[in-house]
XYZ file of C-alpha atoms in Angstrom:
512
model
C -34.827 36.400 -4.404
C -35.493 32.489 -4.510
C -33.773 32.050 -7.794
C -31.175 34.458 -6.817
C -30.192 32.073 -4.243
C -30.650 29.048 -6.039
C -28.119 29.926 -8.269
C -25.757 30.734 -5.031
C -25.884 27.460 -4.277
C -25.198 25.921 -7.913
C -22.710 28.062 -8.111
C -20.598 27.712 -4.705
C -21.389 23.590 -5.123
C -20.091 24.228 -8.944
C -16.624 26.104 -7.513
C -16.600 23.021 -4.915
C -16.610 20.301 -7.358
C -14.149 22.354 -9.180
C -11.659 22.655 -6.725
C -11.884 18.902 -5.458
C -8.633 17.703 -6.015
C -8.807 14.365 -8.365
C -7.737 10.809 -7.740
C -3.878 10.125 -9.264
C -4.779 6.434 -8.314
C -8.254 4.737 -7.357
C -8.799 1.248 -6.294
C -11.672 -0.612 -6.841
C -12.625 -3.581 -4.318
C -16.007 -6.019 -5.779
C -18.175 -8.355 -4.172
C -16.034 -11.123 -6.453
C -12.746 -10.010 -4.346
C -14.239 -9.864 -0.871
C -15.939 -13.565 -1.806
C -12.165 -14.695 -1.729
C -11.615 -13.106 1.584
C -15.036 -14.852 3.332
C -12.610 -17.897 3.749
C -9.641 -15.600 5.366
C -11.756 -13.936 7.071
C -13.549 -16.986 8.596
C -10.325 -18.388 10.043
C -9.197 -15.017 11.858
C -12.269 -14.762 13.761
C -12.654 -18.458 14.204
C -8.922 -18.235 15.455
C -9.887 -15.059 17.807
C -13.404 -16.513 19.329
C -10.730 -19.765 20.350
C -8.524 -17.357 22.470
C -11.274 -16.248 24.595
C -10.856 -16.235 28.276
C -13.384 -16.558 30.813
C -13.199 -16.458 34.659
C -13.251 -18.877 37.485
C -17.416 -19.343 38.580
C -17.991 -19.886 41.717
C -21.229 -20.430 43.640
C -23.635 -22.797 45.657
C -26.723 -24.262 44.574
C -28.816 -25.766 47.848
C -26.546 -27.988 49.370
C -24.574 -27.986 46.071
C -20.771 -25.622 46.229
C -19.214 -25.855 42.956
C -16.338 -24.228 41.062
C -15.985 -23.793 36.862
C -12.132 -22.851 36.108
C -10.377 -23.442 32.960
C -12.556 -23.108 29.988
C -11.208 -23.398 26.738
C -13.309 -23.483 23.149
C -12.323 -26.250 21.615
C -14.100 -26.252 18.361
C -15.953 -23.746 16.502
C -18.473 -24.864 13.263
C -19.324 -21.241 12.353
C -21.493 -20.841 9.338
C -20.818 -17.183 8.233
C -20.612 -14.266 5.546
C -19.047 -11.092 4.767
C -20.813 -8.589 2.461
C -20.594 -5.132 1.896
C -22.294 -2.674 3.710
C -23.679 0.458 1.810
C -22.082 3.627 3.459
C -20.565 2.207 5.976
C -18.124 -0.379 5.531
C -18.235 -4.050 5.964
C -20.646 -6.891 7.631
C -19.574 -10.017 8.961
C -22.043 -12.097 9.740
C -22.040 -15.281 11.675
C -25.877 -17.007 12.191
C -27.183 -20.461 13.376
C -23.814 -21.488 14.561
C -22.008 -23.922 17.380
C -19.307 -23.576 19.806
C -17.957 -25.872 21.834
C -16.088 -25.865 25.368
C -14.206 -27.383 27.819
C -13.851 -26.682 31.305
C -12.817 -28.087 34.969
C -15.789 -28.767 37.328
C -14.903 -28.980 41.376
C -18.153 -29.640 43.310
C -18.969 -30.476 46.694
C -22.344 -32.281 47.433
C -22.879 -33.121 51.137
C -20.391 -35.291 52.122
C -19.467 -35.997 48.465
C -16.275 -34.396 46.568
C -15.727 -34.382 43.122
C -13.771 -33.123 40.011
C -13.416 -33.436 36.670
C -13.774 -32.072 32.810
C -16.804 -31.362 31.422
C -17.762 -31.150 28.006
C -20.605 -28.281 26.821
C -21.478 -26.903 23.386
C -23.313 -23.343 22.703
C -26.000 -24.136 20.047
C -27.893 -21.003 17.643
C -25.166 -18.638 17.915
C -25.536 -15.633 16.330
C -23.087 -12.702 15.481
C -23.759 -9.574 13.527
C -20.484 -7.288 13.267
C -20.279 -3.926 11.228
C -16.648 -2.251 10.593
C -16.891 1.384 10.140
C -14.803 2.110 7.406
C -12.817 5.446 7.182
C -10.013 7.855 6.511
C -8.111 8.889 9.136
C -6.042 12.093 9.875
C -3.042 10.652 7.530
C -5.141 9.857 4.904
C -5.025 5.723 5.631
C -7.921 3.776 5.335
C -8.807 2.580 9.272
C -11.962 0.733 10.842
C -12.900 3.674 12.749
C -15.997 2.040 14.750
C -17.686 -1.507 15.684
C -20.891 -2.629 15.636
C -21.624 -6.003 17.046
C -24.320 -8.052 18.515
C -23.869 -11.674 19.634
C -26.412 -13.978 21.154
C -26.473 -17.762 22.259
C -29.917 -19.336 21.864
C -28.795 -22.293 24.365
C -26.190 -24.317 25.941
C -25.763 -28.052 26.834
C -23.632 -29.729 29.112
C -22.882 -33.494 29.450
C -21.524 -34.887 32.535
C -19.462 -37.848 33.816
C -18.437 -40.071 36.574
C -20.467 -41.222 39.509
C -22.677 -38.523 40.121
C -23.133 -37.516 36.479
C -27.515 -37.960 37.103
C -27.187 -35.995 40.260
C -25.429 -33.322 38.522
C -27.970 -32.949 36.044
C -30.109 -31.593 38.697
C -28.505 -28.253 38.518
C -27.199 -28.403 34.553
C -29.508 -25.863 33.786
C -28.242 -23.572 36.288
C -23.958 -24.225 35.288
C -25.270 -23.811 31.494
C -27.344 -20.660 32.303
C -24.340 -18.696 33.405
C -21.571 -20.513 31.115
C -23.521 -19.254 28.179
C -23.965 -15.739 29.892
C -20.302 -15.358 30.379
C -19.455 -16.712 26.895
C -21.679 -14.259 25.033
C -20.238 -11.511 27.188
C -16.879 -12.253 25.738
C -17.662 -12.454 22.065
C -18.028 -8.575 21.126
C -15.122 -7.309 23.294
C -13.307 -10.404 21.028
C -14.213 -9.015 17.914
C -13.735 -5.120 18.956
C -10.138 -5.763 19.578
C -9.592 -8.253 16.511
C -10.967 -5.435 14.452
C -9.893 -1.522 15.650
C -6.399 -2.995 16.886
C -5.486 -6.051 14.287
C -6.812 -5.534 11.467
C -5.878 -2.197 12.202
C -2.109 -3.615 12.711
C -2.258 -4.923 8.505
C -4.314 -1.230 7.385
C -1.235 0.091 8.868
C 1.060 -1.791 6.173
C -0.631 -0.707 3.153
C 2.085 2.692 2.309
C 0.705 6.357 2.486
C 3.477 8.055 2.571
C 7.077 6.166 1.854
C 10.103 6.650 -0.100
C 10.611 4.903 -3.271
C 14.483 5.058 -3.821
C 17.281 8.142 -3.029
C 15.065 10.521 -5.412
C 11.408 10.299 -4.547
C 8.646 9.368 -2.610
C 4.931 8.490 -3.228
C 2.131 9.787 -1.420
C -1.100 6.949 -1.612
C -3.245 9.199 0.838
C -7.060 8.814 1.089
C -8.550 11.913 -0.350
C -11.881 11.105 1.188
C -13.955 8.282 3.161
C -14.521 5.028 0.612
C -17.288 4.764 -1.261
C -19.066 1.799 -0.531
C -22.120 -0.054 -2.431
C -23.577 -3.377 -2.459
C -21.281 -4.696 -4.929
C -18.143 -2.393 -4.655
C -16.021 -0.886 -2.630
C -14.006 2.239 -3.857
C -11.402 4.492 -2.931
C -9.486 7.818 -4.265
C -5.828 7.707 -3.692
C -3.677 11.122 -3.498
C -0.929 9.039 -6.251
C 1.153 11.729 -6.226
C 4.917 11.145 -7.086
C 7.152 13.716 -4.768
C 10.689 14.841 -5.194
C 12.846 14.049 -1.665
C 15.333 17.270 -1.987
C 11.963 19.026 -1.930
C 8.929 17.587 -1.016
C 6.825 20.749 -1.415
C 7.725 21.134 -5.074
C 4.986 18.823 -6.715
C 2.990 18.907 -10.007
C -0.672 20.081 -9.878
C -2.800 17.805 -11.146
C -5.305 18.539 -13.851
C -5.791 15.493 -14.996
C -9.277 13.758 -15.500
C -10.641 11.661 -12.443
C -10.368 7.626 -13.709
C -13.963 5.899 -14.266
C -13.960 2.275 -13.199
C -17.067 0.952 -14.060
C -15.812 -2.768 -14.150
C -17.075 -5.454 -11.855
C -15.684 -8.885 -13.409
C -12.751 -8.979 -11.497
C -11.777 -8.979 -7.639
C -9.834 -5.439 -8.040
C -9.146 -2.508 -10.626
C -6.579 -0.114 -9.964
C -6.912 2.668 -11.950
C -3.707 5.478 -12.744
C -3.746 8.568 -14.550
C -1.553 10.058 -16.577
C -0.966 12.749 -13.366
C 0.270 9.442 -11.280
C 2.700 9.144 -14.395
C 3.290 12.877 -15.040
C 4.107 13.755 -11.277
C 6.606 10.599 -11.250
C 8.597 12.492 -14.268
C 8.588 16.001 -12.937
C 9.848 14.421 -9.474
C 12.840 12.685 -10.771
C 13.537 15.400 -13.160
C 13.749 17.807 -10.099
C 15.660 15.041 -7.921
C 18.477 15.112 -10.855
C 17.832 11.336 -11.695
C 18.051 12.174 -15.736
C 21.488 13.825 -15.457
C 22.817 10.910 -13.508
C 21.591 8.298 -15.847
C 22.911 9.876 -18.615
C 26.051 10.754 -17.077
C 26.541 7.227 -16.410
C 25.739 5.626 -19.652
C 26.270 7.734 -22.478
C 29.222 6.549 -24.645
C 29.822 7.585 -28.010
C 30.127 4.590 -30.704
C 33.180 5.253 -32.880
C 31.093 4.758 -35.903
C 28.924 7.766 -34.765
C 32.078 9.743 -33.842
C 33.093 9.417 -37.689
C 29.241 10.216 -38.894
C 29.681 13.386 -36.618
C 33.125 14.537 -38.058
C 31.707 14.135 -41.627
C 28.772 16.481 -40.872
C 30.317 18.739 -39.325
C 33.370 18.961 -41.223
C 32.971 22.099 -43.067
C 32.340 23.748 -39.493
C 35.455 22.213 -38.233
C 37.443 23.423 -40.772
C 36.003 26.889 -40.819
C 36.782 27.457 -37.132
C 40.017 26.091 -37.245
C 41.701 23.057 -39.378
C 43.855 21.894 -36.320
C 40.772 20.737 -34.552
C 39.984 17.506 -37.034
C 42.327 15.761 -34.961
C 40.585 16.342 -32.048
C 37.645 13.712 -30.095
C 34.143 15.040 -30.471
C 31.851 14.572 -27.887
C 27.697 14.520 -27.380
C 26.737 16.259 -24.046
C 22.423 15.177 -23.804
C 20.092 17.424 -21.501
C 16.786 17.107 -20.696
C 15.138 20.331 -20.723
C 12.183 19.905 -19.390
C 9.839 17.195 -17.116
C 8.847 14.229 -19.623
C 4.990 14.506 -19.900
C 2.879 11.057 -20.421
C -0.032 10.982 -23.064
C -2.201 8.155 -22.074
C -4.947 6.998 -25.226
C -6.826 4.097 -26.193
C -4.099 2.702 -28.499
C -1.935 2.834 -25.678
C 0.557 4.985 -23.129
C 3.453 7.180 -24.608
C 6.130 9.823 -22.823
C 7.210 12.598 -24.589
C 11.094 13.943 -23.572
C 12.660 16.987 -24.885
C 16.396 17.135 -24.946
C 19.016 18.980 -26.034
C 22.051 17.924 -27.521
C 25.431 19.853 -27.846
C 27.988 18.224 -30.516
C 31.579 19.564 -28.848
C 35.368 19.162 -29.945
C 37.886 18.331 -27.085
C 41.118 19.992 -27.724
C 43.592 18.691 -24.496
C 43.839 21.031 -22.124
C 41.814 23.903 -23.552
C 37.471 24.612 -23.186
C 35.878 22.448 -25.145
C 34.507 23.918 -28.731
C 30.470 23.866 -29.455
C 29.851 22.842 -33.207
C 26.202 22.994 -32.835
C 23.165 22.136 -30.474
C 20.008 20.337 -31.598
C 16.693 19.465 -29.852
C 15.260 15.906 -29.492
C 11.729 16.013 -29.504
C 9.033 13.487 -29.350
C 10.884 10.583 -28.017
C 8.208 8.755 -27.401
C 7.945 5.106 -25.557
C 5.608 2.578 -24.766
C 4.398 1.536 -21.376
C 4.281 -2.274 -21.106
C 3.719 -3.215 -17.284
C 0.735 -5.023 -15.309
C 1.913 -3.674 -12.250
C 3.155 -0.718 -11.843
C 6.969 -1.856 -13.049
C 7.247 -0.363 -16.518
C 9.585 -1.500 -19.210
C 10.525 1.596 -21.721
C 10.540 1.163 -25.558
C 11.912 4.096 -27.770
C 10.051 4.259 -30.813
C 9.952 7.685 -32.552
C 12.945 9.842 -32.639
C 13.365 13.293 -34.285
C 16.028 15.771 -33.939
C 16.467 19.532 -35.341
C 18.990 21.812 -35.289
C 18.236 25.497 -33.324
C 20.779 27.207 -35.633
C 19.429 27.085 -39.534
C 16.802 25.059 -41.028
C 19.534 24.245 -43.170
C 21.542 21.923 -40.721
C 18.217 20.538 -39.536
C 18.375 19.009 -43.200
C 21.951 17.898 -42.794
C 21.012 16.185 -39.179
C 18.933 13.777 -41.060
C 21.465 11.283 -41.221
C 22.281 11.313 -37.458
C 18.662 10.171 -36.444
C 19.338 6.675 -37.054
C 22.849 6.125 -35.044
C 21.895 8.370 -32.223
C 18.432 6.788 -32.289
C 20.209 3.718 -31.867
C 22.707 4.525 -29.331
C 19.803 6.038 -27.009
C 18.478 2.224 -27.330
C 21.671 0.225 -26.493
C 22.866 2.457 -24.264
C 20.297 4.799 -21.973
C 17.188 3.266 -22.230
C 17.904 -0.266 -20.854
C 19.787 1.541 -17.805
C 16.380 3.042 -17.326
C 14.712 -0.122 -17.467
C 16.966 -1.566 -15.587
C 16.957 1.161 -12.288
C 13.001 1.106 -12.775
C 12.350 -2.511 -13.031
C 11.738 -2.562 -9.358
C 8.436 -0.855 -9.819
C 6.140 1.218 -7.376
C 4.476 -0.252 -4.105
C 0.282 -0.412 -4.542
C -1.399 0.768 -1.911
C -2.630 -3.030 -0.559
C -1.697 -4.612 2.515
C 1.491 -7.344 2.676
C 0.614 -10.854 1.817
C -2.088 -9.884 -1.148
C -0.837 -10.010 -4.765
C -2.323 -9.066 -7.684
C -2.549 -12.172 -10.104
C -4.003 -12.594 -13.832
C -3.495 -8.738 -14.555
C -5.212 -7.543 -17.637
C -4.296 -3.967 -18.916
C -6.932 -1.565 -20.145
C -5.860 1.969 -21.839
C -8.823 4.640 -21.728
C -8.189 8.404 -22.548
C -6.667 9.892 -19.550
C -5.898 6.739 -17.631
C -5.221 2.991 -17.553
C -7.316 0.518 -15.873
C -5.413 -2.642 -14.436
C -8.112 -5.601 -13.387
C -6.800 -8.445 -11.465
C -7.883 -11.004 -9.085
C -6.039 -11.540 -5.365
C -3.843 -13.851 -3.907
C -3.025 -14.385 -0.620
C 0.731 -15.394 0.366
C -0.216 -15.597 3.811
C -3.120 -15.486 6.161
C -4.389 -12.622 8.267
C -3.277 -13.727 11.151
C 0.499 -14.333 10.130
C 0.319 -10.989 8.506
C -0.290 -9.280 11.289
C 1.458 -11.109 13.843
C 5.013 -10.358 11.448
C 3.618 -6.642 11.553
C 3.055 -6.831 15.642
C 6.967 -8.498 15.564
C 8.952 -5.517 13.660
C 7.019 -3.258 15.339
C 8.337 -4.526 18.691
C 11.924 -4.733 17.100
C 11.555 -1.075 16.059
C 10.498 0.213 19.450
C 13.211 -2.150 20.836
C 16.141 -0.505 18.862
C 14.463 2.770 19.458
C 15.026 2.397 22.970
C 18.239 1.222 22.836
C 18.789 4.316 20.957
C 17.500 6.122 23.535
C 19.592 4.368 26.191
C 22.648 4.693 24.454
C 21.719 9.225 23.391
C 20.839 9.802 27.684
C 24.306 7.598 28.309
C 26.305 9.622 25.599
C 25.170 12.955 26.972
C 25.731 11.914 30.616
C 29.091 10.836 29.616
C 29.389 14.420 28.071
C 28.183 15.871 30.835
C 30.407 14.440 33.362
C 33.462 15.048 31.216
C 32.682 18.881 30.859
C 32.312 18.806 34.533
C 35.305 17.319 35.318
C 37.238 19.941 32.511
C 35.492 22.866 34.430
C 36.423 21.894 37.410
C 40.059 19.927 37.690
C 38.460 17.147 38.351
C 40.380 13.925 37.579
């Protein structure tokens, strides 16, 4: 009975594994790309802990009545670091540290009235800060949780002015609850920097966005990251989509990408499904037809190559037609598949192609159709903008193996017309390239291209264009401009229908 249900359980986890749906794209962070964002990192807290705001103390002391109002941190020396932490996210970590304040004293001694700034530092500051690292409902990556703990081993003050010795009689108390008010305020900082600004920049790294008029991309998380000591790792849906129809997509059976580099700051692996569902889409969104459509024109020279292969056809059907134009009509027939190796990435395209005189004003007469198969190019792109190369070109006829033989000569010239003609309009509508899933203001630099069976492996290092906290203040900013025009939107719809409603009123009832 035991082993009967040990193999139960291999077999349901076997059939679980199975039916796991595999990465299209995976992203790899190291420990070498999160160095590069210690310094980043640094500055957004440092820039967070300086807004604090604390309130007005007020209090006696013996004969002593004194009031604390407007403290400001005026300098932070943080020593800190920001590591990975296994399962769970990341750790910033902030230890043996200073900050130092500012604030207005009023104090009433006796007889004696005084006011005035007074300088105090917080000395052995300690932070330790975990971001729970997840994947939310939409499948974006989110800091679902903080932990933090903050202490202040001790504060100074140093007074001024007449009664600066008298008012170190009761420094010890001021300091006492200056530095139990500051190191209230330090988590609750860090919380909201964290779950609602960083959250702000998560929020610009695309899920789910359009790409152009024909398709989208989906980059959701298919499960929490994977985090390590050295890496952090996570499995994108990359999953091309056709707009028209965004529920016809390509299943993927491709293999899942192995990253197993650690050199660089980030590796973004693809497979050939993040290729292969990028094909079918735009083959279902019509993008071929237009292409073609727009940029096939028949040379004259292959016009006259045509007429002499097919001139015992011509005349057979009927001699008046040699004076006629012929004409190519090209159709893909089916979604271009990618084949991804370690020599490199090729796409396979099967097309048919109808050779057709054009007497005026009658149907147009089919000579003969032929199949291009194996048209095969070369992906050359660090990013994800890919510049096409036609390289192998083979065409047969589907009538007789016969005019298969007499096609031979056509190879070359249509080969060549396919590379003046459609492939650089390719190039050119796909030189924009694809959005990776990163946030704005972080570019991939010093790109090095790796081809694997099944996948390619892009290494990089990062660059940022911008800090964090201009990132995410230009987020905060459109954000407010989109639920400003929304609203004016909304003004302008309840206005319109009011207006509506008034004028159906007044038609119902004679009113003028």
């Amino acid at each position: 009975m035991g082993l009967l249900q040990v193999s139960v359980i291999f077999l349901l986890s076997l059939t679980t594994m199975t039916l796991a749906e595999p990465p299209g794209c995976k992203i790899r962070i190291t420990d070498r790309g999160l160095e590069m964002l210690k310094t980043e990192t640094k500055r957004f807290v440092e820039e967070e802990l300086s807004n604090i705001t604390m309130p007005e103390m007020r209090g006696e002391e013996g004969r002593f009545q004194y009031t604390i109002k407007d403290v400001k941190i005026t300098e932070l020396n943080l020593t800190s670091d920001l590591r990975f932490q296994p399962d769970v996210g990341l750790l910033f970590e902030v230890q043996n540290s200073s900050i130092t304040l500012n604030f207005q004293r009023r104090i009433l001694y006796w007889l004696f009235y005084d006011e005035g700034a007074i300088n105090a530092s917080a000395e052995g500051v300690n932070i330790f800060t975990v971001l729970h690292l997840t994947k939310d409902q939409e499948g974006r990556l989110k800091i679902s949780n903080v932990t933090c703990d903050a202490s202040i081993a001790k504060m100074r003050a140093r007074f001024s002015g007449t009664l600066g010795r008298v008012y170190d009689l009761i420094g010890a108390f001021l300091t006492t609850g200056m530095r139990f008010l500051l190191n209230k305020q330090i988590c609750p900082a860090l919380n909201h920097a964290a779950l609602v600004l960083v959250n702000q920049l998560l929020e610009t790294i695309p899920v789910r966005t359009e790409v152009d008029s024909y398709v989208g991309i989906d980059y959701s998380l298919l499960s929490d990251p994977v985090v390590t000591e050295t890496s952090l790792d996570m499995d994108f849906r990359g999953m091309f989509y056709n707009l028209k129809n965004e529920n016809e997509v390509l299943v993927n059976y491709a293999m899942n990408p192995i990253v197993r580099e650690y050199d660089r700051m980030i590796y973004l692996a693809l497979s050939e499904f993040f290729f292969d569902s990028g094909l079918f889409s735009y083959f279902k969104g019509g993008l071929q037809k237009q292409l073609l459509l727009d940029s096939f024109q028949m040379p004259k020279d292959l016009e006259m190559l045509l007429r002499t292969t097919y001139l015992g056809t011509i005349m057979m059907l009927n001699p008046a037609l040699m004076e006629h134009p012929l004409s190519l009509e090209l159709e893909v027939t089916s979604p271009p598949r990618s084949t991804i190796k370690t020599s490199g990435a090729n796409v396979a395209v099967s097309c048919n192609v109808k050779v057709l005189v054009l007497p005026p004003g009658k149907p147009a007469v089919q000579l003969s159709s032929m199949t291009m198969v194996r048209t095969t190019v070369s992906m050359k792109g660090k990013r994800l903008a890919i510049h096409l190369d036609l390289r192998r070109f083979k065409i047969y006829s589907n009538q007789s193996a016969l005019e298969s033989l007499a096609l031979i000569p056509l190879q070359g010239p249509l080969k060549t017309m396919l590379q003046i003609s459609v492939v650089p309009l390719i190039n050119n509508y796909i030189k924009r390239g694809v959005q990776i899933p990163l946030p704005d203001g972080i570019d991939f630099i010093e790109e090095v291209v790796e081809y694997h069976n099944g996948y390619i492996i892009v290494g990089a290092n990062l660059h940022f264009r911008t800090g964090l906290r201009e990132i995410i203040e230009r987020k905060l900013r459109v954000s407010a401009q989109i639920q400003s025009h929304a609203h004016i939107l909304k003004y302008r719809a309840i206005k319109g229908g009011f207006k509506r409603e008034v004028l159906t009123f007044q038609q119902k009832h004679d009113v003028h």
